[in-house]
Amino acid sequence: MRTYKIAVLPGDGIGPEVTREALRVLRAVESAAALRFEFKEYACGAGEYLRNGDPLPAATLEACRAADATLLGAMGLPDVRWPSGTEMAPQLDIREQLDLYAGVRPIYLYHEAHSPLKGYRTGEIDFVIFRENTEGMFASRKNATQFDAEEQCDTLRITRKGAARIARAAFREAEKRRGLCTLVDKANVLPSMAYFRHVFDAVAREFPTVRAEHVYVDAASLYLVKNPRRFDVLVMENLFGDILSDLGAGLVGGMGMAPSADVGDEHGLFQPSHGSAPDIAGQGIANPVATILSAAMMLEWLGGEEAQHGAALIRAAVAKVCGDPANLTPDLGGTVGTVAMGEKIVAALESAA
Ligand code: ATP
């Protein structure tokens, strides 16, 4: 029986609360499928910076490199900042260090009661954002801030390699789904985006069965709200992906329903799309579904028949629990707490196994 070594980085705010529920669900998978997990927790985040002066200890990064996969809760606290004024974001450092270039963010509606849009039924909002994770506007994030200067510039960096590999990952996904791949850009104004589009178009020719299109980011924001059903796979630069994946999450109930995978050619890290949500931390009301679905994405990425089986069990349990409007967490307008939601998903998984 295969044992997977999983580095667990619970992090800050609601991170430990939602991670605990994902681990509970993964333990239930062990009982239902022929696989085992060796979970080991590592320190990381703004809290770790306050304790030891480094938000990403070298031992934590090495553990992520050595593990079969990493499961992460959430990082960062609004009051803990670098001298530049920016927040601690070790998850971004891990993406860069492990070359996790594809931020894969599925947006799926589990029940119409979750969506602020009227008239959409389960499964009718179903698209995936591929966020480029290692360059774009975020390439400037380590610039020093010149508080006494009259201006500050951040440079948006697109490389041929970076654009081509994220485009290829998106096209591969579109081949497996409904066959539409949309580049979201601002190529009418920014030369870096015209360049991204040029590279995307070249990659598109490798995928003759996928329909490729371009939509400007401003129009994409409009269409995502007015007609989200038209999208299948969307690929975009880092900052656009950061913003539009929150918009996507909003369409299906909020950040608590939005899982993500940060994957490269060698390593994979799985975390909810949300941050540490300090406004609700410690109250037991965070929605753990995004983290639980991220754990399912982890199993799919690990591959192998038993891991796929485990992922399918998690997905079916989440669909069953979230398909019942009696099971709403407070972010969805209900009263089911973090632990109760985790327990309901475990119960559904166990009864189906
Ligand atoms: P980051 O920039 O680090 O991604 P953020 O500043 O975008 O973080 P989040 O921490 O994602 O902010 O929180 C955004 C909003 O979503 C907050 O109102 C927060 O309470 C809510 N939220 C985030 N995650 C969850 C969750 N799991 N359950 C319920 N509400 C959540």
Short mmCIF file of C-alpha atoms and ligand atoms in Angstrom, two decimals:
data_model
loop_
_atom_site.label_atom_id
_atom_site.label_comp_id
_atom_site.label_asym_id
_atom_site.label_seq_id
_atom_site.Cartn_x
_atom_site.Cartn_y
_atom_site.Cartn_z
CA MET A 1 0.00 0.00 0.00
CA ARG A 2 1.40 3.41 -0.99
CA THR A 3 2.18 5.96 1.75
CA TYR A 4 2.27 9.60 0.69
CA LYS A 5 4.40 12.07 2.64
CA ILE A 6 2.44 15.30 2.97
CA ALA A 7 4.00 18.51 4.32
CA VAL A 8 1.26 20.40 6.17
CA LEU A 9 1.56 24.19 6.59
CA PRO A 10 -1.50 25.39 8.55
CA GLY A 11 -0.27 29.01 8.68
CA ASP A 12 -2.20 31.99 10.04
CA GLY A 13 -5.74 33.11 10.84
CA ILE A 14 -8.30 30.54 9.75
CA GLY A 15 -5.54 28.45 8.12
CA PRO A 16 -5.20 25.98 11.03
CA GLU A 17 -9.01 25.72 11.40
CA VAL A 18 -9.68 24.74 7.78
CA THR A 19 -6.55 22.58 7.51
CA ARG A 20 -7.72 20.49 10.48
CA GLU A 21 -10.94 19.63 8.64
CA ALA A 22 -9.10 18.72 5.43
CA LEU A 23 -6.86 16.38 7.45
CA ARG A 24 -9.92 14.85 9.08
CA VAL A 25 -11.34 14.13 5.63
CA LEU A 26 -8.03 12.71 4.37
CA ARG A 27 -7.93 10.38 7.40
CA ALA A 28 -11.38 9.15 6.41
CA VAL A 29 -10.06 8.53 2.88
CA GLU A 30 -7.37 6.28 4.40
CA SER A 31 -10.08 4.07 5.86
CA ALA A 32 -11.94 3.92 2.55
CA ALA A 33 -9.12 3.57 0.03
CA ALA A 34 -5.92 1.55 -0.06
CA LEU A 35 -3.50 4.39 0.64
CA ARG A 36 -1.84 6.03 3.66
CA PHE A 37 -0.66 9.52 4.51
CA GLU A 38 2.25 10.60 6.62
CA PHE A 39 1.33 14.16 7.65
CA LYS A 40 4.02 16.36 9.16
CA GLU A 41 3.33 19.95 10.18
CA TYR A 42 5.80 22.76 9.51
CA ALA A 43 5.93 26.33 10.74
CA CYS A 44 5.27 29.06 8.21
CA GLY A 45 3.51 32.42 8.02
CA ALA A 46 3.21 35.79 9.72
CA GLY A 47 2.85 34.14 13.14
CA GLU A 48 6.11 32.28 12.58
CA TYR A 49 7.77 35.58 11.63
CA LEU A 50 6.63 37.07 14.95
CA ARG A 51 7.97 34.03 16.82
CA ASN A 52 11.27 33.47 15.04
CA GLY A 53 11.89 36.32 12.60
CA ASP A 54 11.38 34.32 9.38
CA PRO A 55 7.98 33.60 7.78
CA LEU A 56 9.45 30.76 5.70
CA PRO A 57 12.12 28.82 7.63
CA ALA A 58 14.57 26.95 5.38
CA ALA A 59 13.50 23.65 6.98
CA THR A 60 9.89 24.28 5.91
CA LEU A 61 10.85 24.98 2.30
CA GLU A 62 13.05 21.88 2.24
CA ALA A 63 10.20 19.79 3.68
CA CYS A 64 7.90 21.00 0.87
CA ARG A 65 10.58 20.08 -1.67
CA ALA A 66 11.06 16.61 -0.17
CA ALA A 67 7.36 15.78 0.37
CA ASP A 68 5.13 14.09 -2.20
CA ALA A 69 2.86 17.14 -1.90
CA THR A 70 2.17 20.12 0.36
CA LEU A 71 -1.16 21.05 1.93
CA LEU A 72 -1.36 24.67 3.03
CA GLY A 73 -4.00 26.56 5.03
CA ALA A 74 -3.53 30.32 4.68
CA MET A 75 -0.72 32.81 5.26
CA GLY A 76 -0.42 36.44 6.27
CA LEU A 77 -1.81 38.87 8.83
CA PRO A 78 -2.68 42.48 7.99
CA ASP A 79 -0.66 43.96 10.87
CA VAL A 80 2.52 41.99 10.19
CA ARG A 81 4.37 43.71 7.38
CA TRP A 82 7.80 44.12 5.82
CA PRO A 83 9.44 47.57 5.92
CA SER A 84 8.15 48.00 2.32
CA GLY A 85 4.61 48.02 3.73
CA THR A 86 3.65 44.72 2.09
CA GLU A 87 2.35 41.66 3.94
CA MET A 88 4.25 38.46 4.66
CA ALA A 89 3.35 36.04 1.86
CA PRO A 90 5.55 32.94 2.19
CA GLN A 91 3.12 31.03 -0.05
CA LEU A 92 4.32 33.28 -2.90
CA ASP A 93 7.94 32.48 -2.06
CA ILE A 94 7.17 28.76 -2.10
CA ARG A 95 5.52 29.10 -5.53
CA GLU A 96 8.62 30.81 -6.86
CA GLN A 97 11.16 28.54 -5.14
CA LEU A 98 9.44 25.29 -6.20
CA ASP A 99 8.53 26.72 -9.62
CA LEU A 100 4.80 26.10 -9.11
CA TYR A 101 3.92 28.07 -12.20
CA ALA A 102 0.28 27.02 -12.63
CA GLY A 103 -2.29 28.35 -10.17
CA VAL A 104 -5.27 26.14 -10.97
CA ARG A 105 -8.52 27.53 -9.57
CA PRO A 106 -11.73 25.67 -10.34
CA ILE A 107 -14.99 27.56 -9.92
CA TYR A 108 -18.01 25.27 -9.57
CA LEU A 109 -21.53 25.95 -8.28
CA TYR A 110 -22.66 23.20 -5.88
CA HIS A 111 -26.11 24.62 -5.19
CA GLU A 112 -28.07 27.55 -6.57
CA ALA A 113 -28.58 28.84 -3.01
CA HIS A 114 -24.84 29.62 -2.87
CA SER A 115 -24.75 32.03 -5.79
CA PRO A 116 -25.59 35.74 -5.70
CA LEU A 117 -26.67 35.30 -9.35
CA LYS A 118 -30.24 34.24 -9.82
CA GLY A 119 -31.29 31.37 -12.03
CA TYR A 120 -28.07 29.35 -12.09
CA ARG A 121 -28.39 25.70 -11.18
CA THR A 122 -25.87 23.22 -9.80
CA GLY A 123 -23.03 22.72 -12.26
CA GLU A 124 -24.07 25.58 -14.54
CA ILE A 125 -21.16 27.67 -13.31
CA ASP A 126 -18.18 25.47 -14.03
CA PHE A 127 -14.89 26.93 -15.25
CA VAL A 128 -11.21 26.85 -14.28
CA ILE A 129 -8.81 29.76 -14.02
CA PHE A 130 -5.16 29.11 -14.82
CA ARG A 131 -3.25 31.87 -13.06
CA GLU A 132 0.39 32.33 -14.02
CA ASN A 133 2.08 32.09 -10.64
CA THR A 134 5.72 33.04 -10.98
CA GLU A 135 5.97 36.33 -12.90
CA GLY A 136 3.57 39.03 -14.20
CA MET A 137 2.97 41.99 -11.92
CA PHE A 138 4.02 39.94 -8.89
CA ALA A 139 7.59 39.93 -10.26
CA SER A 140 7.90 43.38 -8.69
CA ARG A 141 6.68 42.40 -5.26
CA LYS A 142 10.16 42.45 -3.68
CA ASN A 143 10.97 45.98 -4.90
CA ALA A 144 11.84 48.36 -2.09
CA THR A 145 9.16 50.97 -1.46
CA GLN A 146 10.44 54.53 -1.86
CA PHE A 147 8.08 56.26 0.55
CA ASP A 148 9.88 59.59 0.14
CA ALA A 149 9.96 59.48 -3.66
CA GLU A 150 7.44 61.20 -5.93
CA GLU A 151 6.68 58.01 -7.81
CA GLN A 152 7.09 54.24 -7.65
CA CYS A 153 6.95 51.83 -10.57
CA ASP A 154 6.21 48.12 -10.61
CA THR A 155 7.14 46.22 -13.74
CA LEU A 156 4.91 43.55 -15.27
CA ARG A 157 7.21 40.78 -16.47
CA ILE A 158 6.17 38.21 -19.08
CA THR A 159 8.71 35.73 -20.41
CA ARG A 160 8.29 33.46 -23.42
CA LYS A 161 8.90 30.41 -21.21
CA GLY A 162 6.45 31.58 -18.53
CA ALA A 163 3.66 32.45 -20.96
CA ALA A 164 4.12 29.28 -23.03
CA ARG A 165 4.05 26.84 -20.12
CA ILE A 166 0.95 28.31 -18.47
CA ALA A 167 -0.81 28.47 -21.85
CA ARG A 168 0.11 24.83 -22.51
CA ALA A 169 -1.21 23.76 -19.09
CA ALA A 170 -4.49 25.59 -19.81
CA PHE A 171 -4.89 24.06 -23.26
CA ARG A 172 -4.24 20.56 -21.87
CA GLU A 173 -7.02 21.13 -19.35
CA ALA A 174 -9.37 22.48 -22.04
CA GLU A 175 -8.75 19.33 -24.08
CA LYS A 176 -10.08 17.29 -21.14
CA ARG A 177 -13.05 19.62 -20.56
CA ARG A 178 -15.32 21.41 -23.02
CA GLY A 179 -12.59 22.49 -25.46
CA LEU A 180 -12.55 26.27 -25.00
CA CYS A 181 -9.45 28.14 -23.81
CA THR A 182 -9.77 31.90 -23.19
CA LEU A 183 -6.78 34.17 -22.78
CA VAL A 184 -7.70 37.09 -20.53
CA ASP A 185 -5.39 40.02 -21.24
CA LYS A 186 -5.04 43.74 -21.88
CA ALA A 187 -3.25 43.36 -25.19
CA ASN A 188 -4.92 46.46 -26.61
CA VAL A 189 -2.94 48.66 -24.22
CA LEU A 190 0.07 46.85 -22.71
CA PRO A 191 2.94 45.55 -24.88
CA SER A 192 3.70 42.83 -22.30
CA MET A 193 0.17 41.54 -22.86
CA ALA A 194 0.45 41.73 -26.66
CA TYR A 195 3.54 39.56 -26.22
CA PHE A 196 1.66 37.11 -23.97
CA ARG A 197 -1.05 36.89 -26.66
CA HIS A 198 1.54 36.22 -29.37
CA VAL A 199 2.97 33.31 -27.32
CA PHE A 200 -0.54 32.01 -26.49
CA ASP A 201 -1.48 32.00 -30.20
CA ALA A 202 1.64 29.98 -31.05
CA VAL A 203 0.81 27.43 -28.33
CA ALA A 204 -2.82 27.29 -29.55
CA ARG A 205 -1.61 25.79 -32.84
CA GLU A 206 -0.41 22.71 -30.88
CA PHE A 207 -4.02 22.06 -29.78
CA PRO A 208 -6.18 21.91 -32.92
CA THR A 209 -9.18 20.45 -31.07
CA VAL A 210 -9.38 23.36 -28.61
CA ARG A 211 -11.04 26.64 -29.57
CA ALA A 212 -8.79 29.51 -28.54
CA GLU A 213 -10.10 33.02 -27.93
CA HIS A 214 -8.95 36.29 -26.37
CA VAL A 215 -11.04 38.46 -24.06
CA TYR A 216 -9.83 41.74 -22.56
CA VAL A 217 -9.73 41.64 -18.77
CA ASP A 218 -12.32 44.40 -18.35
CA ALA A 219 -14.78 42.65 -20.67
CA ALA A 220 -13.98 39.31 -18.99
CA SER A 221 -15.04 40.79 -15.63
CA LEU A 222 -18.36 41.81 -17.20
CA TYR A 223 -18.97 38.47 -18.92
CA LEU A 224 -18.04 36.51 -15.79
CA VAL A 225 -20.88 38.22 -13.94
CA LYS A 226 -23.40 38.38 -16.79
CA ASN A 227 -22.82 34.97 -18.36
CA PRO A 228 -20.30 32.79 -16.47
CA ARG A 229 -21.61 29.72 -18.27
CA ARG A 230 -19.83 30.80 -21.48
CA PHE A 231 -16.39 30.06 -19.98
CA ASP A 232 -14.49 26.78 -19.73
CA VAL A 233 -10.75 27.35 -19.12
CA LEU A 234 -9.35 30.85 -18.66
CA VAL A 235 -5.65 31.64 -18.58
CA MET A 236 -4.10 34.88 -17.42
CA GLU A 237 -1.26 36.82 -15.87
CA ASN A 238 -0.62 36.59 -12.12
CA LEU A 239 -2.38 39.74 -10.86
CA PHE A 240 -5.37 39.32 -13.18
CA GLY A 241 -5.64 35.73 -11.94
CA ASP A 242 -5.49 36.88 -8.33
CA ILE A 243 -8.37 39.31 -8.89
CA LEU A 244 -10.59 37.25 -11.19
CA SER A 245 -10.33 34.13 -9.08
CA ASP A 246 -11.89 36.07 -6.17
CA LEU A 247 -14.62 37.25 -8.56
CA GLY A 248 -15.15 33.65 -9.63
CA ALA A 249 -15.33 32.51 -6.01
CA GLY A 250 -17.96 35.18 -5.39
CA LEU A 251 -20.15 33.68 -8.14
CA VAL A 252 -20.33 30.33 -6.33
CA GLY A 253 -20.69 31.48 -2.73
CA GLY A 254 -17.39 33.04 -1.71
CA MET A 255 -13.81 32.19 -0.87
CA GLY A 256 -14.83 29.23 1.26
CA MET A 257 -15.96 27.41 -1.90
CA ALA A 258 -12.83 28.07 -3.99
CA PRO A 259 -10.04 25.46 -3.93
CA SER A 260 -6.72 25.74 -5.69
CA ALA A 261 -3.64 23.83 -6.76
CA ASP A 262 -0.24 25.42 -7.34
CA VAL A 263 1.62 22.99 -9.52
CA GLY A 264 4.82 22.83 -11.50
CA ASP A 265 6.54 20.07 -13.39
CA GLU A 266 7.91 18.48 -10.19
CA HIS A 267 6.07 19.77 -7.14
CA GLY A 268 2.50 20.47 -6.07
CA LEU A 269 1.04 22.61 -3.30
CA PHE A 270 -2.67 22.63 -2.51
CA GLN A 271 -4.50 25.35 -0.65
CA PRO A 272 -7.81 27.19 -0.63
CA SER A 273 -7.83 30.29 -2.86
CA HIS A 274 -8.58 32.42 0.18
CA GLY A 275 -6.32 34.19 2.60
CA SER A 276 -6.19 33.97 6.40
CA ALA A 277 -9.52 35.83 6.84
CA PRO A 278 -8.50 37.52 10.12
CA ASP A 279 -12.01 39.02 10.38
CA ILE A 280 -13.46 35.58 11.20
CA ALA A 281 -10.44 33.73 12.62
CA GLY A 282 -10.92 31.91 15.92
CA GLN A 283 -14.71 31.91 15.73
CA GLY A 284 -15.17 28.42 14.31
CA ILE A 285 -17.21 29.73 11.38
CA ALA A 286 -14.75 29.47 8.47
CA ASN A 287 -15.97 27.35 5.59
CA PRO A 288 -13.55 24.39 5.19
CA VAL A 289 -14.93 23.22 1.81
CA ALA A 290 -12.29 25.05 -0.26
CA THR A 291 -9.50 23.35 1.67
CA ILE A 292 -11.21 19.96 1.53
CA LEU A 293 -11.61 20.30 -2.25
CA SER A 294 -7.94 21.35 -2.46
CA ALA A 295 -7.11 18.05 -0.75
CA ALA A 296 -9.09 16.26 -3.49
CA MET A 297 -7.06 18.14 -6.10
CA MET A 298 -3.93 16.96 -4.29
CA LEU A 299 -5.00 13.33 -4.61
CA GLU A 300 -5.79 13.79 -8.31
CA TRP A 301 -2.35 15.32 -8.85
CA LEU A 302 -0.62 12.53 -6.90
CA GLY A 303 -2.17 10.11 -9.37
CA GLY A 304 -2.50 6.36 -9.06
CA GLU A 305 -5.74 4.45 -8.90
CA GLU A 306 -6.25 4.62 -5.14
CA ALA A 307 -5.51 8.34 -4.93
CA GLN A 308 -8.01 8.96 -7.77
CA HIS A 309 -10.52 6.85 -5.89
CA GLY A 310 -9.91 8.91 -2.74
CA ALA A 311 -10.40 12.15 -4.68
CA ALA A 312 -13.65 10.86 -6.17
CA LEU A 313 -14.89 9.95 -2.68
CA ILE A 314 -14.16 13.47 -1.41
CA ARG A 315 -15.82 15.10 -4.41
CA ALA A 316 -18.93 12.96 -4.05
CA ALA A 317 -19.14 13.70 -0.32
CA VAL A 318 -18.75 17.46 -0.87
CA ALA A 319 -21.36 17.38 -3.66
CA LYS A 320 -23.79 15.53 -1.40
CA VAL A 321 -23.31 17.81 1.62
CA CYS A 322 -23.13 21.08 -0.32
CA GLY A 323 -26.01 20.05 -2.57
CA ASP A 324 -28.30 20.21 0.46
CA PRO A 325 -29.19 23.85 1.30
CA ALA A 326 -29.61 22.84 4.96
CA ASN A 327 -25.79 22.60 5.09
CA LEU A 328 -24.83 26.25 4.76
CA THR A 329 -21.87 27.72 6.61
CA PRO A 330 -22.22 31.34 7.84
CA ASP A 331 -20.50 32.75 4.72
CA LEU A 332 -23.34 31.15 2.71
CA GLY A 333 -26.01 32.47 5.06
CA GLY A 334 -26.32 29.40 7.31
CA THR A 335 -25.19 28.36 10.76
CA VAL A 336 -23.08 25.22 10.22
CA GLY A 337 -19.64 25.77 11.79
CA THR A 338 -16.21 24.72 10.54
CA VAL A 339 -15.97 21.47 12.53
CA ALA A 340 -19.60 20.48 11.89
CA MET A 341 -19.08 20.95 8.15
CA GLY A 342 -15.95 18.77 8.24
CA GLU A 343 -17.86 16.12 10.19
CA LYS A 344 -20.75 16.15 7.72
CA ILE A 345 -18.37 15.61 4.80
CA VAL A 346 -16.61 12.78 6.65
CA ALA A 347 -19.98 11.16 7.43
CA ALA A 348 -21.06 11.40 3.78
CA LEU A 349 -17.74 9.94 2.66
CA GLU A 350 -17.94 7.06 5.12
CA SER A 351 -21.51 6.21 4.20
CA ALA A 352 -20.62 6.10 0.47
CA ALA A 353 -17.36 4.14 0.88
P1 ATP B 1 -5.24 37.12 0.37
O1 ATP B 1 -4.91 38.39 -0.34
O2 ATP B 1 -4.19 36.65 1.32
O3 ATP B 1 -5.75 36.04 -0.55
P2 ATP B 1 -7.62 38.50 1.10
O4 ATP B 1 -7.15 39.80 1.66
O5 ATP B 1 -8.10 38.45 -0.32
O6 ATP B 1 -6.47 37.42 1.31
P3 ATP B 1 -9.30 36.65 2.49
O7 ATP B 1 -8.56 36.26 3.71
O8 ATP B 1 -9.33 35.70 1.37
O9 ATP B 1 -8.76 38.06 2.03
O10 ATP B 1 -10.77 37.07 2.89
C1 ATP B 1 -11.65 37.75 2.01
C2 ATP B 1 -13.06 37.65 2.56
O11 ATP B 1 -13.53 36.31 2.41
C3 ATP B 1 -13.17 37.96 4.04
O12 ATP B 1 -14.40 38.61 4.29
C4 ATP B 1 -13.15 36.61 4.71
O13 ATP B 1 -13.82 36.56 5.94
C5 ATP B 1 -13.85 35.74 3.67
N1 ATP B 1 -13.36 34.37 3.70
C6 ATP B 1 -12.16 33.94 3.27
N2 ATP B 1 -12.03 32.64 3.45
C7 ATP B 1 -13.18 32.19 4.02
C8 ATP B 1 -13.66 30.92 4.46
N3 ATP B 1 -12.94 29.81 4.35
N4 ATP B 1 -14.90 30.86 5.00
C9 ATP B 1 -15.65 31.95 5.11
N5 ATP B 1 -15.26 33.17 4.72
C10 ATP B 1 -14.04 33.30 4.17
#
